[in-house]
Amino acid sequence: QSALTQPASVSGSPGQSITISCTGTSSDVGGHNFVSWYQQYPDKAPKLMIYDVSNRPSGVSDRFSGSKSGNTASLTISGLQSEDEADYYCSSFTTSRTHVFGSGTKVTFL
Amino acid sequence: QVQLQESGPGLVKPSETLSLTCAVSAASIGGFYWSWIRQPPGKGLEWIAYISSRGSTTYNPSLKSRVTMSIDTSKNQFSLNLGSMTAADTAVYYCARCGEDCYTIDFWGQGTQVTVSS
């Protein structure tokens, strides 16, 4: 199974909105509504930010939202803040009942 | 809130087998799936495997020939064995909870660094 495709980096100004894409196939992103997004700071464990395409776990800011169209999922961060600078990974459950992660996206301020 | 803690050797010789254990606290291991994920230095996340509380396993096809997961519900812990280690297996290894149906990996341990070197 190949890693899901994400842009290597996305930049934005404080207060702006940015969107990170996650492209897979009909065997993963397109085959299920089980897409998750994780935030990871350097030398820290990933933190679940979005599950089942668009659901937020308790305690995650509503500035984070998720969506999906066909084989591409997206994470949108609105009102970009300094603490949002991190790496973001998507993940999908597959039709083979395995998991696959995205290649990762570094979010930085302009 | 469930807590996970990895333990194992930080250094493994080439061709040897890595053995890691994940201790689960503040929650019962029963009724959930449990997973291992790794991250090579400076690279992305790679899912390795998951196991149900009843011992049913699913492995990453690219690692399947070298991986074994097991679970000990009496000790509330699960384990990973990865054989024939090479330098390419150098990574931070994370254990994590995978939910009741394993659709979402939700809670993660802090990770443990494993280096393969002679």
PDB file of C-alpha atoms in Angstrom:
ATOM      1  CA  GLN A   1       0.000   0.000   0.000  1.00  0.00           C
ATOM      2  CA  SER A   2       1.330   3.428  -0.913  1.00  0.00           C
ATOM      3  CA  ALA A   3       1.333   6.453   1.374  1.00  0.00           C
ATOM      4  CA  LEU A   4      -1.455   8.951   0.829  1.00  0.00           C
ATOM      5  CA  THR A   5      -0.285  12.086  -0.995  1.00  0.00           C
ATOM      6  CA  GLN A   6      -0.082  15.386   0.892  1.00  0.00           C
ATOM      7  CA  PRO A   7       1.667  18.645  -0.019  1.00  0.00           C
ATOM      8  CA  ALA A   8       5.047  18.882   1.688  1.00  0.00           C
ATOM      9  CA  SER A   9       4.298  22.308   3.113  1.00  0.00           C
ATOM     10  CA  VAL A  10       1.513  24.847   3.418  1.00  0.00           C
ATOM     11  CA  SER A  11       1.981  28.402   4.617  1.00  0.00           C
ATOM     12  CA  GLY A  12      -0.396  31.042   5.857  1.00  0.00           C
ATOM     13  CA  SER A  13      -0.551  34.336   7.717  1.00  0.00           C
ATOM     14  CA  PRO A  14      -1.943  34.605  11.256  1.00  0.00           C
ATOM     15  CA  GLY A  15      -5.717  34.709  11.109  1.00  0.00           C
ATOM     16  CA  GLN A  16      -5.914  33.234   7.625  1.00  0.00           C
ATOM     17  CA  SER A  17      -7.421  29.893   6.655  1.00  0.00           C
ATOM     18  CA  ILE A  18      -5.388  27.118   5.076  1.00  0.00           C
ATOM     19  CA  THR A  19      -6.369  23.768   3.603  1.00  0.00           C
ATOM     20  CA  ILE A  20      -4.279  20.604   3.447  1.00  0.00           C
ATOM     21  CA  SER A  21      -5.215  17.937   0.903  1.00  0.00           C
ATOM     22  CA  CYS A  22      -4.817  14.182   1.240  1.00  0.00           C
ATOM     23  CA  THR A  23      -5.182  12.144  -1.940  1.00  0.00           C
ATOM     24  CA  GLY A  24      -5.577   8.393  -2.011  1.00  0.00           C
ATOM     25  CA  THR A  25      -7.475   5.809  -4.011  1.00  0.00           C
ATOM     26  CA  SER A  26     -10.821   4.028  -4.000  1.00  0.00           C
ATOM     27  CA  SER A  27      -9.174   1.403  -1.768  1.00  0.00           C
ATOM     28  CA  ASP A  28      -8.562   3.839   1.065  1.00  0.00           C
ATOM     29  CA  VAL A  29      -9.787   7.467   1.192  1.00  0.00           C
ATOM     30  CA  GLY A  30     -12.479   6.894  -1.418  1.00  0.00           C
ATOM     31  CA  GLY A  31     -13.566   3.541  -0.044  1.00  0.00           C
ATOM     32  CA  HIS A  32     -14.456   4.500   3.510  1.00  0.00           C
ATOM     33  CA  ASN A  33     -15.483   7.470   5.635  1.00  0.00           C
ATOM     34  CA  PHE A  34     -12.704   6.581   8.064  1.00  0.00           C
ATOM     35  CA  VAL A  35     -10.217   9.353   7.405  1.00  0.00           C
ATOM     36  CA  SER A  36      -8.335  10.851  10.358  1.00  0.00           C
ATOM     37  CA  TRP A  37      -6.013  13.819  10.769  1.00  0.00           C
ATOM     38  CA  TYR A  38      -3.166  14.161  13.269  1.00  0.00           C
ATOM     39  CA  GLN A  39      -1.109  17.091  14.522  1.00  0.00           C
ATOM     40  CA  GLN A  40       2.495  16.455  15.513  1.00  0.00           C
ATOM     41  CA  TYR A  41       4.979  18.811  17.157  1.00  0.00           C
ATOM     42  CA  PRO A  42       8.724  18.044  16.952  1.00  0.00           C
ATOM     43  CA  ASP A  43       9.716  15.103  19.144  1.00  0.00           C
ATOM     44  CA  LYS A  44       6.136  14.608  20.299  1.00  0.00           C
ATOM     45  CA  ALA A  45       3.557  11.926  19.634  1.00  0.00           C
ATOM     46  CA  PRO A  46       0.824  12.654  17.092  1.00  0.00           C
ATOM     47  CA  LYS A  47      -2.495  13.971  18.405  1.00  0.00           C
ATOM     48  CA  LEU A  48      -5.844  13.076  16.844  1.00  0.00           C
ATOM     49  CA  MET A  49      -7.539  16.208  15.477  1.00  0.00           C
ATOM     50  CA  ILE A  50     -10.243  14.821  13.159  1.00  0.00           C
ATOM     51  CA  TYR A  51     -11.789  11.348  12.779  1.00  0.00           C
ATOM     52  CA  ASP A  52     -14.398   9.840  10.458  1.00  0.00           C
ATOM     53  CA  VAL A  53     -13.630  12.587   7.884  1.00  0.00           C
ATOM     54  CA  SER A  54     -15.153  15.495   9.787  1.00  0.00           C
ATOM     55  CA  ASN A  55     -15.621  14.720  13.494  1.00  0.00           C
ATOM     56  CA  ARG A  56     -13.595  16.482  16.206  1.00  0.00           C
ATOM     57  CA  PRO A  57     -12.599  14.704  19.430  1.00  0.00           C
ATOM     58  CA  SER A  58     -13.513  16.455  22.637  1.00  0.00           C
ATOM     59  CA  GLY A  59     -11.151  19.324  23.370  1.00  0.00           C
ATOM     60  CA  VAL A  60     -10.053  19.998  19.770  1.00  0.00           C
ATOM     61  CA  SER A  61     -10.671  23.557  18.618  1.00  0.00           C
ATOM     62  CA  ASP A  62     -13.532  24.126  16.171  1.00  0.00           C
ATOM     63  CA  ARG A  63     -11.022  26.015  14.010  1.00  0.00           C
ATOM     64  CA  PHE A  64     -10.130  22.563  12.676  1.00  0.00           C
ATOM     65  CA  SER A  65     -12.531  20.993  10.187  1.00  0.00           C
ATOM     66  CA  GLY A  66     -12.410  18.084   7.765  1.00  0.00           C
ATOM     67  CA  SER A  67     -14.129  17.092   4.541  1.00  0.00           C
ATOM     68  CA  LYS A  68     -13.862  14.583   1.720  1.00  0.00           C
ATOM     69  CA  SER A  69     -14.676  14.447  -1.973  1.00  0.00           C
ATOM     70  CA  GLY A  70     -14.029  11.243  -3.872  1.00  0.00           C
ATOM     71  CA  ASN A  71     -10.477  10.052  -3.241  1.00  0.00           C
ATOM     72  CA  THR A  72      -9.319  13.332  -1.653  1.00  0.00           C
ATOM     73  CA  ALA A  73      -9.783  14.398   1.956  1.00  0.00           C
ATOM     74  CA  SER A  74      -9.035  17.877   3.269  1.00  0.00           C
ATOM     75  CA  LEU A  75      -8.191  19.504   6.585  1.00  0.00           C
ATOM     76  CA  THR A  76      -8.963  23.195   6.984  1.00  0.00           C
ATOM     77  CA  ILE A  77      -7.503  25.319   9.750  1.00  0.00           C
ATOM     78  CA  SER A  78      -9.283  28.638  10.112  1.00  0.00           C
ATOM     79  CA  GLY A  79      -7.996  31.658  12.020  1.00  0.00           C
ATOM     80  CA  LEU A  80      -4.416  30.368  11.858  1.00  0.00           C
ATOM     81  CA  GLN A  81      -2.576  30.748  15.194  1.00  0.00           C
ATOM     82  CA  SER A  82       1.066  30.348  16.189  1.00  0.00           C
ATOM     83  CA  GLU A  83       0.380  27.066  17.965  1.00  0.00           C
ATOM     84  CA  ASP A  84      -0.918  25.606  14.683  1.00  0.00           C
ATOM     85  CA  GLU A  85       2.636  25.485  13.296  1.00  0.00           C
ATOM     86  CA  ALA A  86       3.258  21.731  13.253  1.00  0.00           C
ATOM     87  CA  ASP A  87       3.282  18.694  10.996  1.00  0.00           C
ATOM     88  CA  TYR A  88      -0.062  17.260   9.952  1.00  0.00           C
ATOM     89  CA  TYR A  89      -0.738  13.719   8.783  1.00  0.00           C
ATOM     90  CA  CYS A  90      -3.847  12.195   7.311  1.00  0.00           C
ATOM     91  CA  SER A  91      -4.672   8.528   7.724  1.00  0.00           C
ATOM     92  CA  SER A  92      -7.228   6.216   6.210  1.00  0.00           C
ATOM     93  CA  PHE A  93      -8.638   2.822   7.029  1.00  0.00           C
ATOM     94  CA  THR A  94      -8.493   0.710   3.866  1.00  0.00           C
ATOM     95  CA  THR A  95     -10.759  -1.798   2.183  1.00  0.00           C
ATOM     96  CA  SER A  96      -8.202  -4.455   3.206  1.00  0.00           C
ATOM     97  CA  ARG A  97      -8.764  -3.466   6.848  1.00  0.00           C
ATOM     98  CA  THR A  98      -5.280  -1.983   7.155  1.00  0.00           C
ATOM     99  CA  HIS A  99      -4.229   1.598   7.872  1.00  0.00           C
ATOM    100  CA  VAL A 100      -2.239   3.955   5.662  1.00  0.00           C
ATOM    101  CA  PHE A 101      -0.811   7.358   6.537  1.00  0.00           C
ATOM    102  CA  GLY A 102      -0.222  10.395   4.399  1.00  0.00           C
ATOM    103  CA  SER A 103       3.227  11.724   3.584  1.00  0.00           C
ATOM    104  CA  GLY A 104       2.824  14.636   5.988  1.00  0.00           C
ATOM    105  CA  THR A 105       2.494  18.414   5.622  1.00  0.00           C
ATOM    106  CA  LYS A 106       4.455  21.074   7.486  1.00  0.00           C
ATOM    107  CA  VAL A 107       2.354  24.128   8.307  1.00  0.00           C
ATOM    108  CA  THR A 108       4.308  27.354   8.704  1.00  0.00           C
ATOM    109  CA  PHE A 109       3.626  31.079   8.976  1.00  0.00           C
ATOM    110  CA  LEU A 110       4.422  33.334   6.058  1.00  0.00           C
TER     111      LEU A 110
ATOM    112  CA  GLN B   1      -8.044   8.812  29.802  1.00  0.00           C
ATOM    113  CA  VAL B   2      -6.107   5.800  28.548  1.00  0.00           C
ATOM    114  CA  GLN B   3      -2.328   5.999  28.862  1.00  0.00           C
ATOM    115  CA  LEU B   4       0.220   3.943  26.926  1.00  0.00           C
ATOM    116  CA  GLN B   5       3.914   3.437  27.667  1.00  0.00           C
ATOM    117  CA  GLU B   6       6.386   1.712  25.355  1.00  0.00           C
ATOM    118  CA  SER B   7       9.391  -0.186  26.676  1.00  0.00           C
ATOM    119  CA  GLY B   8      12.219  -2.062  25.023  1.00  0.00           C
ATOM    120  CA  PRO B   9      15.850  -1.836  23.923  1.00  0.00           C
ATOM    121  CA  GLY B  10      17.017   1.418  22.423  1.00  0.00           C
ATOM    122  CA  LEU B  11      19.711  -0.332  20.409  1.00  0.00           C
ATOM    123  CA  VAL B  12      19.378  -3.459  18.283  1.00  0.00           C
ATOM    124  CA  LYS B  13      22.046  -5.152  16.167  1.00  0.00           C
ATOM    125  CA  PRO B  14      21.468  -5.818  12.454  1.00  0.00           C
ATOM    126  CA  SER B  15      19.718  -9.136  11.756  1.00  0.00           C
ATOM    127  CA  GLU B  16      18.412  -9.345  15.340  1.00  0.00           C
ATOM    128  CA  THR B  17      14.773  -9.247  16.449  1.00  0.00           C
ATOM    129  CA  LEU B  18      13.277  -6.164  18.085  1.00  0.00           C
ATOM    130  CA  SER B  19      10.917  -6.809  20.997  1.00  0.00           C
ATOM    131  CA  LEU B  20       8.779  -3.959  22.335  1.00  0.00           C
ATOM    132  CA  THR B  21       6.043  -3.947  24.958  1.00  0.00           C
ATOM    133  CA  CYS B  22       3.272  -1.408  25.506  1.00  0.00           C
ATOM    134  CA  ALA B  23       1.736  -1.113  28.970  1.00  0.00           C
ATOM    135  CA  VAL B  24      -1.817   0.233  29.052  1.00  0.00           C
ATOM    136  CA  SER B  25      -3.077   2.079  32.121  1.00  0.00           C
ATOM    137  CA  ALA B  26      -6.202   3.984  33.191  1.00  0.00           C
ATOM    138  CA  ALA B  27      -8.294   1.701  30.977  1.00  0.00           C
ATOM    139  CA  SER B  28      -8.879  -1.977  30.300  1.00  0.00           C
ATOM    140  CA  ILE B  29      -7.241  -3.492  27.266  1.00  0.00           C
ATOM    141  CA  GLY B  30     -10.392  -5.542  26.637  1.00  0.00           C
ATOM    142  CA  GLY B  31     -12.894  -4.494  23.992  1.00  0.00           C
ATOM    143  CA  PHE B  32     -10.451  -2.468  21.904  1.00  0.00           C
ATOM    144  CA  TYR B  33      -7.878  -2.901  19.183  1.00  0.00           C
ATOM    145  CA  TRP B  34      -4.238  -1.901  19.740  1.00  0.00           C
ATOM    146  CA  SER B  35      -1.635  -0.838  17.216  1.00  0.00           C
ATOM    147  CA  TRP B  36       2.021  -0.107  16.495  1.00  0.00           C
ATOM    148  CA  ILE B  37       3.219   2.743  14.278  1.00  0.00           C
ATOM    149  CA  ARG B  38       6.760   3.906  13.553  1.00  0.00           C
ATOM    150  CA  GLN B  39       8.459   7.051  12.303  1.00  0.00           C
ATOM    151  CA  PRO B  40      12.000   7.023  10.854  1.00  0.00           C
ATOM    152  CA  PRO B  41      14.070  10.114  11.659  1.00  0.00           C
ATOM    153  CA  GLY B  42      12.853  13.105   9.666  1.00  0.00           C
ATOM    154  CA  LYS B  43      10.229  11.033   7.859  1.00  0.00           C
ATOM    155  CA  GLY B  44       6.513  10.285   8.025  1.00  0.00           C
ATOM    156  CA  LEU B  45       4.418   7.803   9.954  1.00  0.00           C
ATOM    157  CA  GLU B  46       4.171   4.150   8.943  1.00  0.00           C
ATOM    158  CA  TRP B  47       1.477   1.849  10.313  1.00  0.00           C
ATOM    159  CA  ILE B  48       2.902  -1.543  11.344  1.00  0.00           C
ATOM    160  CA  ALA B  49       0.116  -3.710  12.750  1.00  0.00           C
ATOM    161  CA  TYR B  50      -2.899  -4.020  15.055  1.00  0.00           C
ATOM    162  CA  ILE B  51      -4.326  -6.671  17.347  1.00  0.00           C
ATOM    163  CA  SER B  52      -7.737  -7.211  18.913  1.00  0.00           C
ATOM    164  CA  SER B  53      -8.151  -7.909  22.614  1.00  0.00           C
ATOM    165  CA  ARG B  54      -8.938 -11.506  21.596  1.00  0.00           C
ATOM    166  CA  GLY B  55      -5.614 -11.822  19.767  1.00  0.00           C
ATOM    167  CA  SER B  56      -6.666 -11.426  16.126  1.00  0.00           C
ATOM    168  CA  THR B  57      -3.910  -9.650  14.159  1.00  0.00           C
ATOM    169  CA  THR B  58      -3.586  -7.588  10.970  1.00  0.00           C
ATOM    170  CA  TYR B  59      -0.197  -6.590   9.587  1.00  0.00           C
ATOM    171  CA  ASN B  60       1.145  -4.082   7.083  1.00  0.00           C
ATOM    172  CA  PRO B  61       1.699  -6.155   3.918  1.00  0.00           C
ATOM    173  CA  SER B  62       5.180  -4.667   3.466  1.00  0.00           C
ATOM    174  CA  LEU B  63       6.270  -5.886   6.924  1.00  0.00           C
ATOM    175  CA  LYS B  64       4.097  -8.965   7.308  1.00  0.00           C
ATOM    176  CA  SER B  65       6.908 -11.502   6.879  1.00  0.00           C
ATOM    177  CA  ARG B  66       8.868 -10.028   9.795  1.00  0.00           C
ATOM    178  CA  VAL B  67       6.172  -8.892  12.250  1.00  0.00           C
ATOM    179  CA  THR B  68       4.395 -10.607  15.116  1.00  0.00           C
ATOM    180  CA  MET B  69       2.032  -8.938  17.603  1.00  0.00           C
ATOM    181  CA  SER B  70       0.742 -10.501  20.800  1.00  0.00           C
ATOM    182  CA  ILE B  71      -1.465  -9.418  23.679  1.00  0.00           C
ATOM    183  CA  ASP B  72      -1.593 -10.282  27.394  1.00  0.00           C
ATOM    184  CA  THR B  73      -4.919  -9.174  28.833  1.00  0.00           C
ATOM    185  CA  SER B  74      -3.944 -10.332  32.346  1.00  0.00           C
ATOM    186  CA  LYS B  75      -1.082  -7.817  32.353  1.00  0.00           C
ATOM    187  CA  ASN B  76      -2.976  -5.178  30.320  1.00  0.00           C
ATOM    188  CA  GLN B  77      -0.192  -5.008  27.762  1.00  0.00           C
ATOM    189  CA  PHE B  78       0.624  -5.923  24.181  1.00  0.00           C
ATOM    190  CA  SER B  79       3.855  -6.524  22.317  1.00  0.00           C
ATOM    191  CA  LEU B  80       5.609  -6.246  18.970  1.00  0.00           C
ATOM    192  CA  ASN B  81       8.341  -8.453  17.531  1.00  0.00           C
ATOM    193  CA  LEU B  82      10.095  -7.308  14.348  1.00  0.00           C
ATOM    194  CA  GLY B  83      12.692  -9.704  12.936  1.00  0.00           C
ATOM    195  CA  SER B  84      15.708  -9.318  10.672  1.00  0.00           C
ATOM    196  CA  MET B  85      16.286  -5.720  11.671  1.00  0.00           C
ATOM    197  CA  THR B  86      18.286  -3.420   9.382  1.00  0.00           C
ATOM    198  CA  ALA B  87      19.307   0.233   9.524  1.00  0.00           C
ATOM    199  CA  ALA B  88      16.096   1.054   7.623  1.00  0.00           C
ATOM    200  CA  ASP B  89      14.134  -0.020  10.705  1.00  0.00           C
ATOM    201  CA  THR B  90      15.698   2.737  12.816  1.00  0.00           C
ATOM    202  CA  ALA B  91      12.745   4.814  13.998  1.00  0.00           C
ATOM    203  CA  VAL B  92      10.632   6.044  16.859  1.00  0.00           C
ATOM    204  CA  TYR B  93       8.124   3.286  17.582  1.00  0.00           C
ATOM    205  CA  TYR B  94       4.704   4.282  18.930  1.00  0.00           C
ATOM    206  CA  CYS B  95       2.061   2.085  20.486  1.00  0.00           C
ATOM    207  CA  ALA B  96      -1.514   3.316  20.255  1.00  0.00           C
ATOM    208  CA  ARG B  97      -5.157   2.457  20.839  1.00  0.00           C
ATOM    209  CA  CYS B  98      -7.147   1.711  17.726  1.00  0.00           C
ATOM    210  CA  GLY B  99     -10.720   1.988  18.963  1.00  0.00           C
ATOM    211  CA  GLU B 100     -13.510  -0.584  19.180  1.00  0.00           C
ATOM    212  CA  ASP B 101     -13.493  -1.336  15.444  1.00  0.00           C
ATOM    213  CA  CYS B 102      -9.972  -0.017  14.675  1.00  0.00           C
ATOM    214  CA  TYR B 103     -11.226   2.566  12.188  1.00  0.00           C
ATOM    215  CA  THR B 104      -9.375   5.341  14.058  1.00  0.00           C
ATOM    216  CA  ILE B 105      -6.064   5.353  15.945  1.00  0.00           C
ATOM    217  CA  ASP B 106      -6.970   7.667  18.795  1.00  0.00           C
ATOM    218  CA  PHE B 107      -4.599   7.580  21.787  1.00  0.00           C
ATOM    219  CA  TRP B 108      -0.808   7.314  21.384  1.00  0.00           C
ATOM    220  CA  GLY B 109       2.107   6.510  23.662  1.00  0.00           C
ATOM    221  CA  GLN B 110       5.036   8.921  23.831  1.00  0.00           C
ATOM    222  CA  GLY B 111       7.169   6.737  21.562  1.00  0.00           C
ATOM    223  CA  THR B 112      10.478   4.961  22.023  1.00  0.00           C
ATOM    224  CA  GLN B 113      13.595   5.452  19.881  1.00  0.00           C
ATOM    225  CA  VAL B 114      15.041   2.280  18.380  1.00  0.00           C
ATOM    226  CA  THR B 115      18.393   2.398  16.599  1.00  0.00           C
ATOM    227  CA  VAL B 116      19.764  -0.463  14.531  1.00  0.00           C
ATOM    228  CA  SER B 117      23.547  -0.511  14.652  1.00  0.00           C
ATOM    229  CA  SER B 118      26.366  -2.932  15.274  1.00  0.00           C
TER     230      SER B 118
END
